[in-house]
XYZ file of C-alpha atoms in Angstrom:
674
model
C 256.125 185.834 -170.948
C 253.721 185.568 -168.224
C 253.847 188.150 -165.579
C 252.868 185.586 -162.848
C 255.248 182.701 -162.306
C 255.601 180.044 -159.469
C 257.910 180.874 -156.556
C 259.308 179.498 -153.058
C 260.571 182.077 -150.916
C 263.120 180.185 -148.295
C 265.303 181.163 -145.777
C 268.781 179.139 -146.553
C 271.525 179.459 -143.945
C 271.820 183.389 -143.004
C 270.445 184.410 -146.339
C 266.843 184.533 -147.616
C 265.634 184.763 -151.134
C 263.238 183.473 -153.713
C 264.197 179.791 -155.323
C 262.686 178.963 -158.817
C 262.895 176.297 -161.475
C 264.665 177.105 -164.223
C 261.848 176.467 -166.400
C 259.526 179.053 -164.420
C 261.815 181.632 -165.525
C 262.133 183.225 -169.209
C 264.867 181.367 -171.263
C 266.500 184.585 -172.722
C 269.081 185.877 -169.835
C 268.288 189.702 -170.425
C 264.257 188.652 -169.749
C 265.477 186.540 -166.895
C 267.386 189.262 -165.295
C 264.537 191.499 -165.574
C 261.906 189.164 -163.950
C 264.738 188.936 -161.197
C 265.295 192.289 -160.788
C 261.059 192.719 -160.466
C 261.133 189.922 -158.099
C 263.312 191.296 -155.511
C 262.191 194.820 -156.178
C 265.943 196.045 -156.930
C 264.904 199.254 -158.109
C 264.821 201.039 -154.845
C 267.198 200.915 -151.809
C 264.299 199.433 -149.664
C 263.367 197.046 -152.089
C 259.782 197.858 -151.135
C 258.105 196.418 -154.237
C 259.709 192.946 -154.235
C 260.768 190.214 -151.901
C 263.869 191.794 -150.977
C 264.883 192.985 -147.762
C 267.105 196.133 -148.507
C 270.410 194.234 -147.814
C 272.891 191.917 -150.288
C 271.868 189.082 -147.538
C 268.097 189.204 -148.803
C 269.000 190.085 -152.536
C 269.767 186.661 -153.302
C 268.157 184.151 -156.009
C 268.478 180.570 -156.759
C 267.536 178.818 -160.056
C 267.501 175.143 -159.978
C 267.310 172.362 -162.725
C 268.290 168.950 -163.509
C 271.934 168.840 -164.186
C 273.432 168.601 -167.291
C 276.986 167.411 -165.786
C 277.797 163.779 -165.582
C 277.357 162.357 -161.879
C 275.384 165.195 -160.882
C 272.218 165.695 -159.690
C 271.058 169.214 -159.934
C 272.506 172.374 -161.425
C 272.451 175.482 -159.120
C 272.772 179.152 -160.298
C 272.996 181.831 -157.789
C 272.307 185.187 -158.815
C 273.082 188.498 -156.559
C 270.573 191.168 -157.368
C 271.383 194.608 -156.905
C 270.103 196.926 -153.570
C 268.797 200.250 -155.126
C 270.005 199.543 -158.944
C 268.893 197.114 -161.589
C 271.727 194.556 -161.472
C 272.177 191.080 -161.514
C 275.634 189.422 -161.203
C 275.833 185.673 -161.526
C 279.650 185.498 -160.905
C 279.712 184.836 -157.264
C 278.520 181.744 -155.582
C 276.593 181.494 -152.303
C 276.963 178.599 -149.849
C 274.010 179.807 -147.856
C 271.555 179.967 -150.181
C 272.992 176.755 -151.541
C 271.756 174.849 -148.233
C 268.090 175.329 -149.607
C 268.500 174.066 -153.304
C 268.286 170.178 -152.290
C 264.937 170.715 -150.057
C 263.677 173.002 -152.607
C 264.279 170.386 -155.460
C 263.038 167.388 -153.813
C 259.770 169.050 -152.809
C 259.528 170.111 -156.646
C 259.945 166.500 -157.670
C 263.447 166.916 -159.287
C 265.011 164.044 -156.879
C 263.512 160.999 -155.209
C 263.746 161.409 -151.560
C 265.253 158.431 -149.447
C 263.685 156.915 -146.191
C 265.601 158.814 -143.717
C 267.950 161.134 -145.680
C 268.719 161.885 -149.138
C 272.096 163.095 -150.565
C 272.314 165.234 -153.512
C 275.240 166.031 -155.773
C 274.832 169.570 -156.633
C 276.787 171.102 -159.689
C 277.304 174.961 -158.842
C 277.488 176.637 -162.314
C 278.832 179.866 -161.086
C 281.907 178.224 -160.016
C 281.849 175.060 -161.946
C 282.107 173.133 -158.783
C 280.579 170.152 -156.788
C 279.070 170.159 -153.448
C 277.342 166.795 -151.871
C 274.244 167.922 -150.019
C 272.656 165.707 -147.014
C 268.884 166.301 -146.052
C 266.667 164.935 -143.462
C 263.601 163.087 -145.282
C 262.107 160.878 -142.673
C 259.255 158.989 -144.455
C 260.533 160.247 -147.922
C 259.694 163.925 -147.251
C 261.813 166.868 -146.204
C 261.623 167.895 -142.775
C 262.666 171.468 -141.902
C 262.381 170.478 -137.844
C 265.005 169.829 -136.115
C 267.817 170.588 -133.232
C 270.404 171.912 -135.142
C 271.301 175.671 -134.797
C 273.423 178.085 -136.624
C 274.498 181.627 -135.348
C 272.558 184.394 -136.891
C 269.154 182.291 -137.062
C 266.473 182.254 -134.513
C 265.649 178.728 -133.164
C 266.689 175.328 -134.482
C 265.995 173.217 -137.529
C 266.891 170.100 -139.275
C 270.683 169.987 -140.286
C 271.776 169.843 -143.831
C 275.333 169.092 -144.470
C 277.243 170.682 -147.320
C 280.140 168.779 -148.272
C 282.254 170.932 -151.001
C 284.390 168.490 -153.232
C 286.346 170.544 -155.349
C 285.760 174.055 -154.672
C 289.701 174.431 -154.540
C 290.958 176.753 -157.015
C 287.179 176.913 -158.593
C 287.753 180.724 -159.784
C 291.459 181.034 -160.530
C 292.278 177.383 -161.318
C 294.570 176.907 -158.141
C 294.357 176.801 -154.597
C 297.324 179.573 -154.282
C 297.032 181.388 -157.407
C 300.053 183.336 -156.814
C 302.294 180.434 -156.580
C 302.992 181.077 -153.125
C 301.235 180.518 -149.455
C 302.334 183.981 -148.269
C 303.301 187.001 -150.779
C 304.380 190.534 -149.519
C 302.444 193.440 -150.736
C 303.608 197.080 -149.814
C 305.211 195.513 -146.452
C 302.504 193.251 -145.500
C 302.291 189.564 -145.194
C 299.154 187.885 -147.243
C 298.125 184.973 -148.455
C 295.921 184.686 -151.467
C 293.564 181.519 -151.600
C 291.090 180.086 -153.895
C 289.028 177.573 -151.588
C 285.287 178.458 -152.361
C 285.723 182.084 -152.764
C 289.178 183.944 -153.756
C 290.190 185.464 -150.529
C 293.226 188.084 -149.658
C 293.954 186.933 -146.022
C 295.832 189.293 -143.627
C 296.875 189.173 -140.006
C 294.872 191.952 -138.287
C 297.566 192.586 -135.870
C 299.750 193.571 -139.075
C 297.197 196.563 -139.799
C 297.281 197.379 -136.242
C 293.775 196.078 -135.178
C 292.679 193.467 -132.557
C 290.713 191.419 -135.475
C 287.596 190.913 -133.058
C 285.857 194.347 -133.493
C 282.493 195.043 -134.220
C 281.979 195.494 -137.825
C 280.769 199.132 -137.142
C 283.815 199.793 -135.569
C 285.901 198.670 -138.632
C 283.904 200.140 -141.284
C 284.216 203.581 -139.000
C 288.079 203.385 -139.827
C 288.548 204.725 -143.490
C 292.189 204.552 -143.539
C 292.176 200.823 -142.603
C 289.288 200.584 -145.539
C 291.720 202.480 -148.046
C 294.625 200.342 -147.091
C 292.859 197.061 -147.495
C 291.490 198.137 -150.861
C 294.926 198.957 -152.261
C 295.979 195.666 -150.798
C 293.274 193.815 -152.527
C 293.987 195.627 -155.979
C 297.673 194.307 -156.121
C 296.240 190.981 -154.757
C 293.971 190.970 -157.575
C 296.742 191.206 -160.335
C 298.881 188.775 -158.332
C 295.907 186.235 -158.582
C 295.517 186.608 -162.224
C 292.211 188.181 -161.681
C 293.282 191.417 -163.309
C 292.072 195.147 -162.508
C 289.521 194.068 -159.551
C 288.522 197.489 -158.909
C 285.208 197.067 -160.328
C 284.805 193.449 -158.856
C 283.831 192.014 -155.656
C 286.506 189.439 -155.500
C 289.168 188.583 -153.974
C 287.134 189.272 -150.543
C 290.014 190.915 -147.999
C 289.736 188.927 -144.561
C 291.552 189.785 -141.153
C 292.099 186.733 -139.039
C 293.347 186.812 -135.322
C 293.632 183.864 -132.685
C 290.677 181.992 -131.771
C 289.651 180.643 -128.242
C 291.067 177.371 -128.609
C 293.766 175.372 -130.989
C 291.128 174.515 -133.774
C 289.221 177.988 -133.994
C 290.480 181.192 -135.540
C 288.779 184.746 -135.524
C 288.051 186.306 -138.916
C 286.332 189.554 -140.206
C 285.344 189.271 -143.678
C 284.988 191.972 -145.950
C 282.479 192.106 -149.102
C 284.815 193.576 -150.031
C 284.343 197.371 -149.011
C 282.332 196.864 -146.022
C 282.504 194.112 -142.932
C 280.247 191.195 -143.077
C 277.820 191.243 -139.971
C 278.546 187.598 -139.696
C 280.445 185.765 -142.350
C 279.788 184.294 -145.782
C 279.987 180.198 -145.634
C 282.194 180.005 -148.856
C 284.525 182.698 -147.073
C 284.831 180.409 -144.005
C 285.848 177.318 -146.082
C 288.520 179.626 -147.666
C 289.878 180.647 -144.093
C 289.530 177.287 -142.585
C 291.578 175.852 -145.527
C 294.200 178.452 -145.018
C 293.997 177.855 -141.411
C 294.523 173.978 -141.644
C 297.349 174.210 -144.005
C 301.145 174.974 -143.136
C 302.771 178.128 -144.477
C 299.996 180.485 -144.826
C 299.241 184.023 -142.608
C 296.251 182.014 -140.904
C 297.920 178.719 -140.228
C 298.008 177.103 -136.729
C 299.305 173.895 -135.307
C 300.571 171.074 -137.872
C 297.846 168.977 -138.705
C 298.113 165.155 -139.636
C 296.215 163.916 -142.632
C 292.360 163.024 -141.656
C 289.488 164.875 -140.902
C 289.470 167.953 -138.460
C 286.428 169.760 -136.873
C 287.460 173.546 -137.120
C 285.770 176.451 -136.115
C 285.578 180.147 -137.369
C 284.448 182.650 -135.267
C 282.385 185.689 -136.590
C 280.696 189.026 -135.274
C 277.585 186.833 -134.876
C 278.881 183.510 -133.784
C 280.660 180.696 -135.242
C 280.695 178.423 -138.239
C 281.994 174.873 -137.591
C 283.399 173.204 -140.719
C 285.079 169.463 -140.781
C 288.148 169.936 -143.205
C 289.756 166.894 -144.787
C 293.378 166.768 -145.195
C 295.911 164.538 -147.632
C 299.721 164.837 -147.267
C 301.784 166.826 -144.680
C 303.719 169.890 -144.941
C 304.227 171.402 -148.425
C 302.468 168.611 -149.739
C 299.306 168.923 -147.631
C 296.163 169.670 -149.351
C 292.437 169.997 -148.506
C 290.217 167.549 -150.433
C 286.774 168.201 -148.783
C 285.273 170.566 -146.234
C 281.728 169.820 -144.529
C 279.862 172.016 -142.596
C 275.911 172.603 -141.383
C 273.350 174.697 -142.170
C 269.852 174.829 -141.972
C 266.686 176.032 -143.896
C 263.300 176.789 -143.860
C 260.572 177.279 -146.583
C 258.561 180.681 -145.774
C 256.038 180.416 -148.209
C 255.236 178.903 -151.747
C 252.949 180.333 -154.347
C 252.553 182.582 -157.081
C 254.727 186.074 -157.683
C 253.328 188.742 -159.520
C 256.199 190.512 -161.409
C 255.736 194.241 -162.271
C 255.682 195.606 -165.714
C 257.912 198.427 -165.461
C 260.961 196.265 -165.418
C 260.717 194.472 -168.544
C 261.559 196.233 -171.937
C 258.460 196.733 -173.777
C 258.189 195.577 -177.231
C 255.148 197.784 -177.787
C 257.304 201.069 -176.898
C 257.493 203.892 -179.203
C 260.362 204.918 -181.366
C 260.914 207.709 -179.375
C 261.022 205.660 -176.202
C 263.328 203.008 -177.817
C 265.850 205.958 -179.149
C 266.621 206.944 -175.279
C 269.959 206.017 -174.311
C 270.798 204.699 -171.819
C 267.980 203.750 -170.219
C 268.931 200.600 -168.352
C 272.338 198.803 -167.196
C 275.165 198.683 -170.159
C 276.831 195.518 -170.651
C 280.322 195.258 -171.892
C 280.844 191.889 -173.169
C 284.559 190.748 -172.892
C 285.485 187.668 -174.812
C 288.239 186.117 -172.436
C 288.091 184.668 -168.761
C 288.642 187.111 -165.842
C 292.192 188.007 -165.446
C 293.554 188.626 -168.719
C 294.770 191.899 -170.288
C 291.292 192.283 -172.306
C 289.684 191.807 -168.967
C 291.678 194.422 -167.386
C 291.111 197.087 -169.547
C 287.498 196.741 -169.862
C 287.076 196.736 -166.244
C 289.087 200.129 -166.137
C 286.934 201.486 -168.608
C 283.682 200.231 -167.138
C 284.248 201.957 -163.839
C 284.851 205.378 -165.641
C 281.994 205.144 -167.986
C 279.247 204.549 -165.349
C 279.320 208.326 -164.021
C 279.235 209.645 -167.871
C 276.512 207.519 -169.175
C 274.675 207.711 -165.784
C 273.644 204.020 -165.815
C 275.573 200.993 -164.489
C 278.248 199.664 -166.585
C 279.247 196.187 -166.036
C 281.567 193.620 -167.406
C 280.519 190.055 -168.575
C 282.900 187.721 -169.479
C 281.733 185.117 -171.801
C 284.760 183.043 -173.067
C 285.038 180.136 -175.270
C 285.756 179.295 -178.841
C 288.367 181.920 -178.956
C 286.354 184.937 -178.665
C 283.502 183.685 -181.266
C 281.089 183.003 -178.355
C 281.257 186.452 -177.145
C 281.161 187.647 -180.841
C 278.453 185.941 -181.755
C 276.475 187.250 -178.996
C 277.281 190.915 -179.386
C 276.411 190.518 -183.122
C 272.813 189.239 -182.394
C 272.121 191.503 -179.636
C 269.679 194.438 -180.056
C 271.333 197.481 -181.515
C 270.272 199.980 -178.801
C 273.742 200.441 -177.258
C 273.016 198.507 -174.303
C 275.085 195.551 -175.340
C 278.638 196.247 -176.136
C 281.866 194.270 -177.058
C 285.389 194.668 -175.818
C 286.892 193.382 -179.148
C 290.550 192.807 -180.108
C 292.806 191.880 -182.840
C 291.829 188.186 -182.020
C 288.155 188.422 -182.623
C 288.002 190.906 -185.167
C 291.067 190.089 -187.707
C 293.169 187.121 -186.449
C 290.371 184.553 -186.048
C 288.420 185.389 -188.792
C 291.468 185.229 -191.148
C 292.003 182.004 -189.984
C 289.127 179.994 -190.163
C 285.158 180.604 -191.276
C 283.021 181.655 -188.121
C 279.235 182.754 -187.580
C 279.835 186.549 -187.537
C 281.258 189.155 -189.844
C 283.452 191.351 -188.061
C 282.919 193.979 -190.520
C 279.402 193.579 -191.323
C 277.860 192.410 -187.962
C 279.347 195.512 -185.718
C 279.644 199.278 -185.554
C 282.914 200.301 -184.423
C 282.702 202.732 -181.418
C 286.329 203.417 -180.696
C 290.020 202.301 -180.374
C 290.564 201.482 -176.672
C 294.469 201.116 -176.960
C 297.457 198.972 -177.654
C 299.986 196.589 -176.112
C 303.337 194.904 -177.672
C 303.766 191.406 -177.743
C 306.511 189.912 -175.938
C 308.167 186.261 -175.968
C 308.409 185.290 -172.698
C 309.745 181.970 -170.652
C 309.302 180.443 -167.134
C 312.057 181.801 -165.054
C 312.925 177.947 -163.955
C 313.096 176.868 -167.409
C 316.625 177.530 -167.852
C 315.647 179.655 -171.115
C 317.896 183.186 -170.796
C 317.267 184.187 -174.386
C 316.132 183.519 -177.931
C 319.632 181.553 -178.721
C 319.218 179.263 -176.091
C 315.748 178.662 -176.809
C 316.521 177.794 -180.465
C 319.352 175.505 -179.579
C 317.385 173.572 -177.062
C 314.642 173.101 -179.751
C 317.248 172.280 -182.328
C 318.798 169.286 -180.061
C 315.654 167.925 -178.993
C 312.176 169.218 -181.097
C 309.064 169.693 -179.194
C 311.030 169.675 -176.133
C 309.418 172.986 -175.092
C 305.820 173.740 -174.604
C 304.367 177.014 -175.459
C 300.788 178.085 -174.060
C 298.250 179.758 -176.567
C 295.101 181.844 -175.784
C 293.105 179.997 -178.381
C 293.699 179.633 -182.049
C 293.166 182.539 -183.836
C 294.507 184.653 -180.908
C 297.822 186.830 -180.840
C 299.699 184.357 -178.597
C 298.972 181.606 -181.147
C 299.708 183.578 -184.108
C 302.937 184.786 -182.636
C 304.130 181.567 -181.864
C 303.383 180.003 -185.057
C 304.966 182.721 -186.841
C 308.034 182.040 -184.751
C 308.280 178.554 -185.324
C 307.638 178.997 -189.360
C 310.437 181.558 -189.367
C 312.846 180.145 -187.265
C 312.544 176.283 -188.537
C 311.635 174.925 -185.016
C 308.953 172.921 -183.510
C 307.337 173.342 -180.212
C 304.401 171.511 -178.637
C 301.308 173.675 -178.365
C 298.955 173.740 -175.652
C 295.807 175.803 -176.019
C 293.885 177.565 -173.241
C 290.556 179.033 -173.138
C 291.983 182.433 -172.469
C 295.384 184.263 -171.441
C 294.897 184.192 -167.883
C 294.929 180.367 -167.666
C 297.562 180.237 -170.331
C 300.118 182.729 -168.383
C 299.220 180.795 -164.785
C 300.499 177.462 -166.323
C 303.714 179.122 -167.810
C 304.007 180.876 -164.527
C 303.652 177.030 -163.185
C 305.988 175.537 -165.489
C 303.579 173.138 -167.286
C 304.229 175.383 -170.444
C 307.820 177.156 -170.908
C 307.070 179.727 -173.336
C 304.192 182.115 -174.297
C 303.828 185.561 -176.424
C 301.258 187.601 -174.231
C 300.849 191.260 -174.363
C 302.756 193.181 -172.302
C 299.822 194.334 -170.414
C 299.317 190.759 -169.404
C 302.732 189.796 -168.791
C 304.242 192.954 -167.058
C 303.235 192.343 -163.440
C 305.114 188.783 -163.891
C 308.375 190.115 -165.465
C 308.697 192.602 -162.842
C 308.480 189.792 -159.662
C 310.706 187.737 -161.509
C 308.645 184.926 -162.263
C 308.803 185.396 -166.317
C 311.783 186.035 -168.226
C 311.374 188.325 -171.101
C 313.084 186.937 -174.091
C 312.278 189.240 -177.058
C 309.717 191.875 -178.430
C 307.407 190.315 -181.068
C 307.429 193.526 -182.841
C 309.324 196.127 -184.656
C 310.856 197.980 -182.446
C 312.278 197.965 -178.671
C 310.315 199.019 -175.651
C 310.899 201.769 -173.555
C 309.961 199.832 -170.220
C 312.489 197.197 -171.484
C 315.345 199.213 -173.414
C 317.707 196.219 -173.405
C 315.399 193.536 -174.542
C 316.242 193.027 -178.240
C 313.189 192.373 -180.927
C 313.080 189.032 -182.437
C 314.628 190.427 -185.744
C 317.445 191.458 -183.747
C 317.757 188.184 -182.314
C 317.767 186.599 -185.900
C 314.041 185.848 -186.413
C 312.437 187.668 -189.116
C 308.433 188.056 -189.634
C 306.978 188.038 -186.290
C 305.366 191.273 -185.905
C 302.480 191.064 -183.796
C 300.876 194.024 -182.047
C 297.726 193.531 -179.994
C 295.129 196.255 -179.898
C 291.727 196.610 -178.829
C 288.293 198.066 -179.081
C 284.810 198.822 -178.238
C 281.912 197.761 -180.596
C 278.492 197.969 -180.565
C 275.885 195.513 -182.651
C 275.312 196.440 -186.551
C 272.524 199.264 -187.032
C 272.920 200.818 -183.804
C 272.067 204.382 -183.958
C 274.530 206.949 -185.102
C 273.374 209.190 -182.182
C 274.249 206.438 -179.721
C 277.354 205.566 -181.147
C 278.610 209.090 -180.972
C 277.612 209.430 -177.372
C 279.528 206.068 -176.518
C 282.476 207.233 -178.349
C 282.506 210.857 -176.690
C 282.406 209.283 -173.129
C 285.115 206.558 -173.986
C 287.313 209.117 -175.479
C 286.949 211.047 -172.232
C 287.480 208.108 -170.171
C 290.764 207.494 -172.167
C 291.794 210.999 -171.592
C 291.811 210.646 -167.901
C 295.396 211.149 -166.408
C 294.583 207.802 -164.032
C 293.824 205.842 -167.065
C 296.409 206.657 -168.840
C 298.568 206.033 -165.970
C 296.933 202.632 -165.047
C 297.453 201.422 -168.584
C 300.971 202.668 -169.032
C 302.096 201.055 -165.833
C 300.917 197.386 -167.407
C 302.567 198.321 -170.661
C 299.523 199.503 -172.768
C 298.849 202.729 -174.600
C 295.742 204.450 -174.755
C 294.277 205.015 -178.257
C 291.702 207.930 -178.688
C 289.884 208.534 -181.789
C 286.485 208.543 -183.564
C 284.495 205.184 -184.745
C 285.973 205.312 -188.393
C 289.668 204.745 -186.840
C 288.410 201.762 -185.470
C 286.685 200.587 -188.545
C 289.884 201.528 -190.408
C 291.916 199.522 -188.297
C 289.740 196.408 -188.647
C 289.664 196.688 -192.267
C 293.379 196.982 -192.540
C 294.381 194.019 -189.815
C 291.480 191.635 -191.328
C 293.245 192.141 -194.709
C 297.227 191.681 -193.102
C 296.221 188.683 -191.278
C 294.421 186.833 -194.245
C 297.572 187.328 -196.104
C 299.537 186.014 -193.230
C 297.569 182.741 -193.130
C 297.745 182.362 -196.722
C 301.452 182.486 -197.078
C 302.219 180.874 -193.811
C 299.572 178.112 -194.359
C 298.432 178.490 -190.837
C 294.778 177.578 -191.224
C 294.425 174.574 -188.990
C 294.035 170.798 -190.696
C 293.089 169.395 -187.090
C 291.695 170.414 -183.523
C 294.108 171.493 -181.263
C 294.085 170.304 -177.559
C 291.816 172.822 -175.464
C 293.122 173.139 -171.794
C 290.154 173.986 -169.583
C 291.154 175.456 -166.198
């Protein structure tokens, strides 16, 4: 690619960064990320060799293109680039950078401007949500001059109105992911809300602070920061996000009274330091909780309609107009509008440094160096499931052992095939790994023909662990044991729905084998991963699921799921009174879930051996063992050959199960995308 690319540097809201058309950047993700790292100058903390400002607020990038989504005008991909380390994270969103997208797109000719104002519907690729943005365009041209003022920015500028249409539940699928407006964690009342950004909101007074302190004062309070992080980790599990120790979400927020009935004071953490002002997406979440009844942030009861609300933060305030529908427990936020401003700083060509790119002309000796850059672990499921949680535990521990960042990249879809194909085609140098499991490397390949070979296309690195499969039911379903389920299905076939994490996954196979061997018929609903599947089971939209114990454990403990039986050969130490399905009279349902780390085929033996040694060291860590066991999983330490043997044996086994039970699908299932 050319090392000289077009670029527009903009101040957008209270952030700043380069804006690119998608076509200006390399098509391949790896090269694109290298270009962004070079543009920002991420390699050193001061970011002297790029346009970054040595802060996360100035290490942001917007990538814009015409939308591929029906009814939308633009696609906006936000990228958070590292400060002092070469990383690019496209999981979060940024509402401040969003305010520059429409002006940028109009000036680049993607949108035709109106005579006075122009409204643009933007699709945020990160959170898959829509935002209507209104920009002033007198005479058909963007103007940045105006009298709007936002705190944290000098001077005034033209107002840019952002109206968030469906940011509620954008990450977890629900506004209140736990099913409650208030949860109690370690004696502290918290509200877990997903409104533009997953948040854990706590009353400041409950942690013995006023809530109006300066950020530096809160950052200098180690006991407070430690307490917040412990609460955040537990909130992440409750919200279905899994182990969030290596993730920036959910963000912790401390709230206290404002200076009027329509205002609230907020201190927003990023998540380990207090923000110097406040994130726009975080403001929408806090004010949604403020407007709705029954949360820790709730204020006076509000009638349906639009309400101008104010969030007070360390640098000033953010004004948001929130629209409510319904009252009491049925009240919902349907939209939130706020004013931002933006300014084009400069436009021209950016010279990218050569050193950030992988050089194809590198010598064999240079190519053999490992690791020479960040390592990605590709997870074939959405955030929040058992696979994702295990991968994040391992990634956080591998980093100091390998001397490079180890990041988790969720690539859900096609029941694990998308992630598997991506890794199979990746450069075999050890920098792209896969967190595979029985679904991707035995069950799904046994069920249908795929574009990858689970044996030939991968180098086994090592086993990670295993977790038994349970049969669970929603606690409100009235199903207390296997006998009551079979009786209900006998009286009324297909009256019970089961949730599957996708065809060819353990929950799917276990449900099919249960029906086959019990002579019953359930209504199957297929989801894009275990996290949304179990959330719908918790909500009662489905009644039964066969998750791993690792996935289900916290929800069994808090009473929201009722364990009916073990889909395996033996009872569990964690639930000694819980029978196996065989003991309940249903033979032939033995589904154990195992997990392993893989590299692309032809990865050098020396690289595989080094990663295996580091992996086994991680899995021997008492803290890791304890974290696995606390959630119902067992670590498995061993050489690469042990994982290779497991794949071969399991693939043969499940090919036999598919043939014997005639389980190969003869028609497409309904895929539920949350």
